[in-house]
Amino acid sequence: MDTLHELQATVAALTAPGKGILAADESSGTIAKRFDAVGLASTGEHRRAYRELLISTPDLGRYISGIILYEETLGQAAADGTPLPQLAARLGIVPGIKVDRGKVALAGAPGDDITEGLDGLAQRLQGYRKQGARFAKWRAVYNVSDELPSRLAIRANAEALARYAAICQAEGIVPIVEPEVLSDGGHTFERCAEVTEAVQHAVFHALYRHRVALEGMLLKPNMIVPGQRHAATSVPAVADATLRVLRRSVPPAVPGVVFLSGGQGPEEATAHLDAMNRSGPLPWRLSFSYGRALQDPVLKAWRGDAAQRATAQAALLKRARLNSAASTGRYDVASEAD
Ligand code: 13P
């Protein structure tokens, strides 16, 4: 199989109808924050047990096509010794890996950030591939104000995302390209739309310059929502604005768009995805790659207590099932009560 065919086979598995991606790739700092919120210390064993709980949820493969892991998890094993990526693959879930090294301040652009991690990436990917990873994720973040992000930040992050994507494809790994316009702050809905459109245009220009095959990648964008300190807006408004920006920026050659949840509540994130998928035929498959919107109810149920494992897994399966329904425009809010 040549490389593009291999990439497309992975993309086809990840975009299987009625399925989405579970983002479980929180860095050590982020997972410590999530655990802390439920009163749990972030030890290696807690992290391992939690990720095993997620991956071994019975029937998860019915709704989840891929799971994004953190580097540490890729090397961890279930209690019975099965490496966690193998456990996922056995359940029909493609293992993926977050490969960026996080954000730092962008020199010369006060208030903006740039994501690092390109040095040595090809070699790292060869190792991750041996461990079972077939796709990767790189997240660029954009802070929003009246002035931010600067043109420099938009360009620099687009360039890094495109270099990452090109390197992944050369190694037979499907890149998930994640430009996240953050919802922290008091900015308006319109400002989010304006920034997201500028960011996505820059990203697709850079992908073109770097010869990235759009058929062999997925886009992981934010939805168009107002800043978290701004008044909320309606579900149809979010769906309409998000689709308008995507239609203006994302070529139809891109097979799938898998949204991040970005601080939306679990039910809100499901309702937004559903509304978009009800709006008629779209050029790309629209699904989810949620972290918090899938995991928050799971962590609240588990809290490190082995006796709550089944309840926590049921909470994950429920959110996966409802988001699966939303990915085909068949979510019924009444089923939240099931
Ligand atoms: P959230 O859905 O919690 O935003 O996480 C998705 C993700 O992978 C962020 O990089």
CSV table of C-alpha atoms and ligand atoms in Angstrom, one decimal:
chain,number,residue,atom,x,y,z
A,1,MET,CA,0.0,0.0,0.0
A,2,ASP,CA,1.5,3.4,-0.9
A,3,THR,CA,1.6,6.1,1.8
A,4,LEU,CA,-1.5,8.1,0.6
A,5,HIS,CA,-3.6,4.9,0.4
A,6,GLU,CA,-2.5,4.0,3.9
A,7,LEU,CA,-3.3,7.5,5.2
A,8,GLN,CA,-6.7,7.3,3.5
A,9,ALA,CA,-7.4,3.9,5.1
A,10,THR,CA,-6.7,5.4,8.5
A,11,VAL,CA,-8.9,8.4,7.7
A,12,ALA,CA,-11.7,6.1,6.6
A,13,ALA,CA,-11.5,4.2,9.9
A,14,LEU,CA,-11.5,7.5,11.9
A,15,THR,CA,-14.4,9.0,10.0
A,16,ALA,CA,-16.6,5.9,10.0
A,17,PRO,CA,-20.3,7.0,10.1
A,18,GLY,CA,-21.7,7.5,13.5
A,19,LYS,CA,-18.3,7.5,15.2
A,20,GLY,CA,-16.0,10.2,16.7
A,21,ILE,CA,-12.7,10.5,18.5
A,22,LEU,CA,-12.0,10.5,22.3
A,23,ALA,CA,-9.3,13.0,23.2
A,24,ALA,CA,-7.6,11.5,26.2
A,25,ASP,CA,-4.2,13.1,25.6
A,26,GLU,CA,-4.0,15.6,28.5
A,27,SER,CA,-0.4,16.5,29.2
A,28,SER,CA,0.9,15.9,32.8
A,29,GLY,CA,0.0,19.4,33.8
A,30,THR,CA,-3.5,19.3,32.4
A,31,ILE,CA,-4.5,15.9,33.8
A,32,ALA,CA,-3.2,17.1,37.2
A,33,LYS,CA,-5.7,19.9,37.0
A,34,ARG,CA,-8.6,17.6,35.9
A,35,PHE,CA,-7.7,15.1,38.7
A,36,ASP,CA,-7.4,17.9,41.3
A,37,ALA,CA,-10.9,19.1,40.4
A,38,VAL,CA,-12.2,15.7,41.8
A,39,GLY,CA,-9.8,15.6,44.7
A,40,LEU,CA,-7.4,13.0,43.1
A,41,ALA,CA,-3.6,13.2,43.1
A,42,SER,CA,-2.0,12.8,39.7
A,43,THR,CA,0.2,9.8,40.3
A,44,GLY,CA,1.5,7.6,37.4
A,45,GLU,CA,-0.8,4.7,38.7
A,46,HIS,CA,-3.9,6.9,38.8
A,47,ARG,CA,-3.2,8.1,35.3
A,48,ARG,CA,-2.7,4.6,34.1
A,49,ALA,CA,-5.8,3.2,35.8
A,50,TYR,CA,-7.9,6.1,34.5
A,51,ARG,CA,-6.8,5.7,30.9
A,52,GLU,CA,-7.3,1.9,31.2
A,53,LEU,CA,-10.8,2.6,32.5
A,54,LEU,CA,-11.6,4.7,29.5
A,55,ILE,CA,-10.1,2.4,26.9
A,56,SER,CA,-11.6,-0.8,28.3
A,57,THR,CA,-15.2,0.6,28.4
A,58,PRO,CA,-17.4,-2.2,27.0
A,59,ASP,CA,-18.8,-1.4,23.6
A,60,LEU,CA,-16.9,1.9,23.3
A,61,GLY,CA,-15.8,0.9,19.7
A,62,ARG,CA,-19.5,1.2,18.6
A,63,TYR,CA,-19.3,5.0,18.9
A,64,ILE,CA,-15.6,5.8,19.1
A,65,SER,CA,-13.3,5.3,16.1
A,66,GLY,CA,-10.0,6.7,17.6
A,67,ILE,CA,-8.4,7.7,20.8
A,68,ILE,CA,-5.7,10.4,21.2
A,69,LEU,CA,-3.2,9.4,23.9
A,70,TYR,CA,-0.4,11.2,25.6
A,71,GLU,CA,3.1,9.9,25.2
A,72,GLU,CA,3.2,8.4,28.7
A,73,THR,CA,-0.1,6.4,28.0
A,74,LEU,CA,1.3,5.0,24.8
A,75,GLY,CA,3.9,3.1,26.8
A,76,GLN,CA,1.6,2.0,29.6
A,77,ALA,CA,-0.2,-1.3,30.0
A,78,ALA,CA,-3.5,-2.6,31.3
A,79,ALA,CA,-3.5,-4.5,34.6
A,80,ASP,CA,-3.3,-7.8,32.6
A,81,GLY,CA,-0.1,-6.5,30.9
A,82,THR,CA,-1.7,-5.6,27.5
A,83,PRO,CA,-0.2,-2.4,26.2
A,84,LEU,CA,-2.9,0.3,26.2
A,85,PRO,CA,-2.6,1.1,22.5
A,86,GLN,CA,-3.1,-2.6,21.7
A,87,LEU,CA,-6.1,-2.8,24.0
A,88,ALA,CA,-7.7,0.1,22.0
A,89,ALA,CA,-6.8,-1.5,18.7
A,90,ARG,CA,-8.4,-4.8,19.8
A,91,LEU,CA,-11.6,-3.0,20.5
A,92,GLY,CA,-11.6,-1.5,17.0
A,93,ILE,CA,-10.4,1.9,18.2
A,94,VAL,CA,-7.4,3.4,16.3
A,95,PRO,CA,-4.7,4.7,18.7
A,96,GLY,CA,-3.3,8.2,18.1
A,97,ILE,CA,-0.8,10.4,19.9
A,98,LYS,CA,-0.4,14.0,20.8
A,99,VAL,CA,3.0,15.0,19.4
A,100,ASP,CA,3.3,18.7,20.1
A,101,ARG,CA,5.3,19.8,23.2
A,102,GLY,CA,2.9,22.5,24.3
A,103,LYS,CA,2.8,26.2,23.9
A,104,VAL,CA,5.3,29.0,24.9
A,105,ALA,CA,5.1,32.7,24.5
A,106,LEU,CA,5.8,33.8,20.9
A,107,ALA,CA,8.8,36.0,21.0
A,108,GLY,CA,8.1,39.4,19.4
A,109,ALA,CA,4.4,39.1,19.8
A,110,PRO,CA,3.3,40.0,23.4
A,111,GLY,CA,0.2,38.0,24.4
A,112,ASP,CA,0.5,35.4,21.6
A,113,ASP,CA,1.6,31.8,21.9
A,114,ILE,CA,3.4,29.4,19.6
A,115,THR,CA,3.4,25.6,19.8
A,116,GLU,CA,6.7,23.8,19.9
A,117,GLY,CA,7.8,20.2,19.1
A,118,LEU,CA,9.0,20.0,15.5
A,119,ASP,CA,12.6,19.1,16.2
A,120,GLY,CA,13.2,15.4,15.9
A,121,LEU,CA,9.5,14.8,15.1
A,122,ALA,CA,10.1,12.4,12.3
A,123,GLN,CA,12.2,10.1,14.5
A,124,ARG,CA,9.6,10.3,17.3
A,125,LEU,CA,6.8,9.4,14.9
A,126,GLN,CA,8.8,6.3,13.9
A,127,GLY,CA,8.9,5.2,17.5
A,128,TYR,CA,5.2,6.0,18.1
A,129,ARG,CA,4.3,4.0,15.0
A,130,LYS,CA,6.1,1.0,16.4
A,131,GLN,CA,4.0,1.4,19.6
A,132,GLY,CA,0.8,1.3,17.5
A,133,ALA,CA,-0.1,4.9,16.8
A,134,ARG,CA,-1.6,5.6,13.4
A,135,PHE,CA,-2.6,9.2,13.7
A,136,ALA,CA,-1.3,12.3,15.6
A,137,LYS,CA,-2.5,15.6,16.9
A,138,TRP,CA,-0.8,19.0,17.2
A,139,ARG,CA,-2.7,21.9,18.9
A,140,ALA,CA,-2.0,25.5,18.1
A,141,VAL,CA,-3.8,28.0,20.5
A,142,TYR,CA,-4.9,31.6,19.7
A,143,ASN,CA,-5.7,34.0,22.5
A,144,VAL,CA,-8.4,36.5,21.6
A,145,SER,CA,-8.8,40.2,22.3
A,146,ASP,CA,-9.4,43.2,20.1
A,147,GLU,CA,-5.7,43.0,19.1
A,148,LEU,CA,-4.9,39.3,19.5
A,149,PRO,CA,-4.0,37.1,17.8
A,150,SER,CA,-1.4,39.1,15.8
A,151,ARG,CA,-0.8,38.4,12.1
A,152,LEU,CA,2.6,37.1,13.2
A,153,ALA,CA,1.0,34.5,15.5
A,154,ILE,CA,-1.5,33.4,12.9
A,155,ARG,CA,1.3,32.9,10.4
A,156,ALA,CA,3.8,31.3,12.7
A,157,ASN,CA,1.3,28.8,14.1
A,158,ALA,CA,0.0,28.0,10.6
A,159,GLU,CA,3.5,27.3,9.4
A,160,ALA,CA,4.2,25.0,12.4
A,161,LEU,CA,0.9,23.1,11.9
A,162,ALA,CA,1.7,22.6,8.2
A,163,ARG,CA,5.3,21.4,8.9
A,164,TYR,CA,3.9,18.9,11.5
A,165,ALA,CA,1.3,17.7,9.1
A,166,ALA,CA,3.8,17.2,6.2
A,167,ILE,CA,6.2,15.3,8.5
A,168,CYS,CA,3.3,13.0,9.8
A,169,GLN,CA,2.2,12.2,6.3
A,170,ALA,CA,5.8,11.3,5.2
A,171,GLU,CA,5.8,8.8,8.1
A,172,GLY,CA,2.5,7.3,7.2
A,173,ILE,CA,0.7,8.9,10.2
A,174,VAL,CA,-2.6,10.8,9.7
A,175,PRO,CA,-2.2,14.4,11.1
A,176,ILE,CA,-5.1,15.9,13.0
A,177,VAL,CA,-4.5,19.7,12.5
A,178,GLU,CA,-5.9,21.5,15.5
A,179,PRO,CA,-6.0,25.3,15.4
A,180,GLU,CA,-7.9,26.3,18.6
A,181,VAL,CA,-9.2,29.8,19.0
A,182,LEU,CA,-9.6,29.9,22.7
A,183,SER,CA,-13.0,30.8,24.3
A,184,ASP,CA,-11.4,32.3,27.5
A,185,GLY,CA,-12.2,36.0,27.8
A,186,GLY,CA,-15.0,38.4,27.2
A,187,HIS,CA,-14.9,38.6,23.4
A,188,THR,CA,-18.0,38.5,21.2
A,189,PHE,CA,-19.3,35.8,19.1
A,190,GLU,CA,-18.5,37.9,16.0
A,191,ARG,CA,-14.9,38.3,17.1
A,192,CYS,CA,-14.6,34.5,17.5
A,193,ALA,CA,-15.9,34.1,13.9
A,194,GLU,CA,-13.6,36.7,12.5
A,195,VAL,CA,-10.5,35.3,14.2
A,196,THR,CA,-11.4,31.6,13.4
A,197,GLU,CA,-11.9,32.4,9.7
A,198,ALA,CA,-8.5,34.2,9.5
A,199,VAL,CA,-6.8,31.4,11.3
A,200,GLN,CA,-8.3,28.6,9.1
A,201,HIS,CA,-7.4,30.5,5.9
A,202,ALA,CA,-3.8,30.8,7.0
A,203,VAL,CA,-3.7,27.1,8.0
A,204,PHE,CA,-5.0,25.9,4.7
A,205,HIS,CA,-2.6,28.2,2.8
A,206,ALA,CA,0.3,26.8,4.8
A,207,LEU,CA,-0.9,23.2,4.3
A,208,TYR,CA,-0.9,23.9,0.5
A,209,ARG,CA,2.6,25.3,0.6
A,210,HIS,CA,3.9,22.3,2.5
A,211,ARG,CA,2.3,19.9,0.0
A,212,VAL,CA,0.0,18.3,2.6
A,213,ALA,CA,-2.5,15.9,1.0
A,214,LEU,CA,-5.8,17.2,2.3
A,215,GLU,CA,-7.4,13.7,1.7
A,216,GLY,CA,-5.0,12.3,4.3
A,217,MET,CA,-5.7,14.6,7.2
A,218,LEU,CA,-8.4,15.7,9.6
A,219,LEU,CA,-9.2,19.3,10.9
A,220,LYS,CA,-10.0,19.7,14.6
A,221,PRO,CA,-11.4,23.2,14.9
A,222,ASN,CA,-13.2,25.2,17.6
A,223,MET,CA,-16.9,26.0,17.1
A,224,ILE,CA,-17.9,29.7,16.9
A,225,VAL,CA,-18.9,30.6,20.4
A,226,PRO,CA,-18.7,33.8,22.4
A,227,GLY,CA,-15.9,34.2,25.0
A,228,GLN,CA,-16.8,32.5,28.3
A,229,ARG,CA,-17.2,35.9,30.0
A,230,HIS,CA,-19.6,37.0,27.4
A,231,ALA,CA,-23.4,36.2,27.3
A,232,ALA,CA,-24.1,32.8,25.7
A,233,THR,CA,-25.7,32.5,22.3
A,234,SER,CA,-28.3,30.0,20.9
A,235,VAL,CA,-27.6,26.6,19.5
A,236,PRO,CA,-28.8,27.5,15.9
A,237,ALA,CA,-26.5,30.6,16.0
A,238,VAL,CA,-23.5,28.6,16.9
A,239,ALA,CA,-24.3,26.0,14.3
A,240,ASP,CA,-24.9,28.5,11.5
A,241,ALA,CA,-21.8,30.6,12.2
A,242,THR,CA,-19.5,27.6,12.6
A,243,LEU,CA,-20.7,26.1,9.2
A,244,ARG,CA,-20.3,29.5,7.5
A,245,VAL,CA,-16.7,29.8,8.6
A,246,LEU,CA,-15.9,26.2,7.7
A,247,ARG,CA,-17.5,26.6,4.2
A,248,ARG,CA,-15.4,29.7,3.6
A,249,SER,CA,-12.2,28.2,4.7
A,250,VAL,CA,-12.1,24.3,4.5
A,251,PRO,CA,-11.7,22.7,1.0
A,252,PRO,CA,-14.1,19.8,0.3
A,253,ALA,CA,-11.0,17.5,-0.2
A,254,VAL,CA,-10.7,17.4,3.6
A,255,PRO,CA,-12.6,14.2,4.6
A,256,GLY,CA,-13.5,15.1,8.1
A,257,VAL,CA,-13.8,17.8,10.6
A,258,VAL,CA,-13.7,16.7,14.3
A,259,PHE,CA,-14.5,19.4,16.8
A,260,LEU,CA,-12.9,20.1,20.1
A,261,SER,CA,-15.2,21.0,22.9
A,262,GLY,CA,-13.1,23.9,24.3
A,263,GLY,CA,-14.9,24.3,27.6
A,264,GLN,CA,-18.5,23.8,26.4
A,265,GLY,CA,-20.6,21.7,28.7
A,266,PRO,CA,-21.2,18.0,27.6
A,267,GLU,CA,-24.8,18.6,26.6
A,268,GLU,CA,-24.1,21.9,24.9
A,269,ALA,CA,-21.3,20.3,22.8
A,270,THR,CA,-23.6,17.5,21.7
A,271,ALA,CA,-26.4,19.8,20.8
A,272,HIS,CA,-24.2,22.0,18.7
A,273,LEU,CA,-22.8,19.1,16.7
A,274,ASP,CA,-26.3,17.7,16.2
A,275,ALA,CA,-27.6,21.1,14.9
A,276,MET,CA,-24.8,21.3,12.3
A,277,ASN,CA,-25.5,17.7,11.1
A,278,ARG,CA,-29.2,18.4,10.7
A,279,SER,CA,-28.6,21.4,8.4
A,280,GLY,CA,-28.4,19.4,5.2
A,281,PRO,CA,-25.6,17.9,3.1
A,282,LEU,CA,-22.1,19.0,3.9
A,283,PRO,CA,-18.8,18.5,2.0
A,284,TRP,CA,-17.0,16.9,5.0
A,285,ARG,CA,-18.0,14.5,7.7
A,286,LEU,CA,-18.6,16.5,10.9
A,287,SER,CA,-18.0,14.7,14.1
A,288,PHE,CA,-16.3,15.1,17.5
A,289,SER,CA,-12.9,14.8,19.1
A,290,TYR,CA,-13.9,15.9,22.5
A,291,GLY,CA,-11.8,15.8,25.7
A,292,ARG,CA,-13.7,17.4,28.5
A,293,ALA,CA,-17.2,17.1,27.0
A,294,LEU,CA,-16.7,13.3,27.0
A,295,GLN,CA,-14.7,12.9,30.1
A,296,ASP,CA,-16.0,15.3,32.7
A,297,PRO,CA,-18.9,13.1,33.7
A,298,VAL,CA,-16.6,10.1,33.8
A,299,LEU,CA,-14.1,11.7,36.2
A,300,LYS,CA,-16.8,13.0,38.4
A,301,ALA,CA,-18.2,9.4,38.7
A,302,TRP,CA,-14.8,7.7,39.2
A,303,ARG,CA,-12.8,10.0,41.5
A,304,GLY,CA,-10.2,7.2,41.8
A,305,ASP,CA,-12.6,4.8,43.4
A,306,ALA,CA,-12.4,1.3,41.9
A,307,ALA,CA,-15.9,0.6,43.1
A,308,GLN,CA,-17.2,3.3,40.8
A,309,ARG,CA,-15.5,2.0,37.7
A,310,ALA,CA,-18.6,0.6,36.0
A,311,THR,CA,-20.6,3.8,36.7
A,312,ALA,CA,-17.8,5.9,35.3
A,313,GLN,CA,-17.7,3.7,32.1
A,314,ALA,CA,-21.4,3.9,31.8
A,315,ALA,CA,-21.1,7.7,31.9
A,316,LEU,CA,-18.5,7.6,29.1
A,317,LEU,CA,-20.6,5.2,27.0
A,318,LYS,CA,-23.6,7.5,27.3
A,319,ARG,CA,-21.8,10.6,26.1
A,320,ALA,CA,-20.1,8.6,23.3
A,321,ARG,CA,-23.6,7.3,22.2
A,322,LEU,CA,-25.3,10.7,22.3
A,323,ASN,CA,-22.4,12.3,20.4
A,324,SER,CA,-22.5,9.5,17.9
A,325,ALA,CA,-26.2,10.3,17.4
A,326,ALA,CA,-25.3,14.0,17.0
A,327,SER,CA,-22.7,13.1,14.4
A,328,THR,CA,-25.5,12.0,12.1
A,329,GLY,CA,-28.1,14.6,13.2
A,330,ARG,CA,-30.1,12.2,15.3
A,331,TYR,CA,-29.6,13.4,18.8
A,332,ASP,CA,-32.7,13.5,20.9
A,333,VAL,CA,-32.3,15.7,24.0
A,334,ALA,CA,-34.9,13.5,25.8
A,335,SER,CA,-32.3,10.7,25.8
A,336,GLU,CA,-30.2,12.7,28.2
A,337,ALA,CA,-32.5,11.4,30.9
A,338,ASP,CA,-31.9,7.7,30.1
B,1,13P,P1,-11.5,19.6,24.8
B,1,13P,O1,-12.6,18.9,24.0
B,1,13P,O2,-11.6,19.5,26.3
B,1,13P,O3,-11.4,21.0,24.3
B,1,13P,O4,-10.2,18.9,24.4
B,1,13P,C1,-9.9,18.5,23.1
B,1,13P,C2,-8.5,18.6,22.8
B,1,13P,O5,-7.9,17.7,22.4
B,1,13P,C3,-7.8,19.9,23.1
B,1,13P,O6,-6.5,19.8,22.5
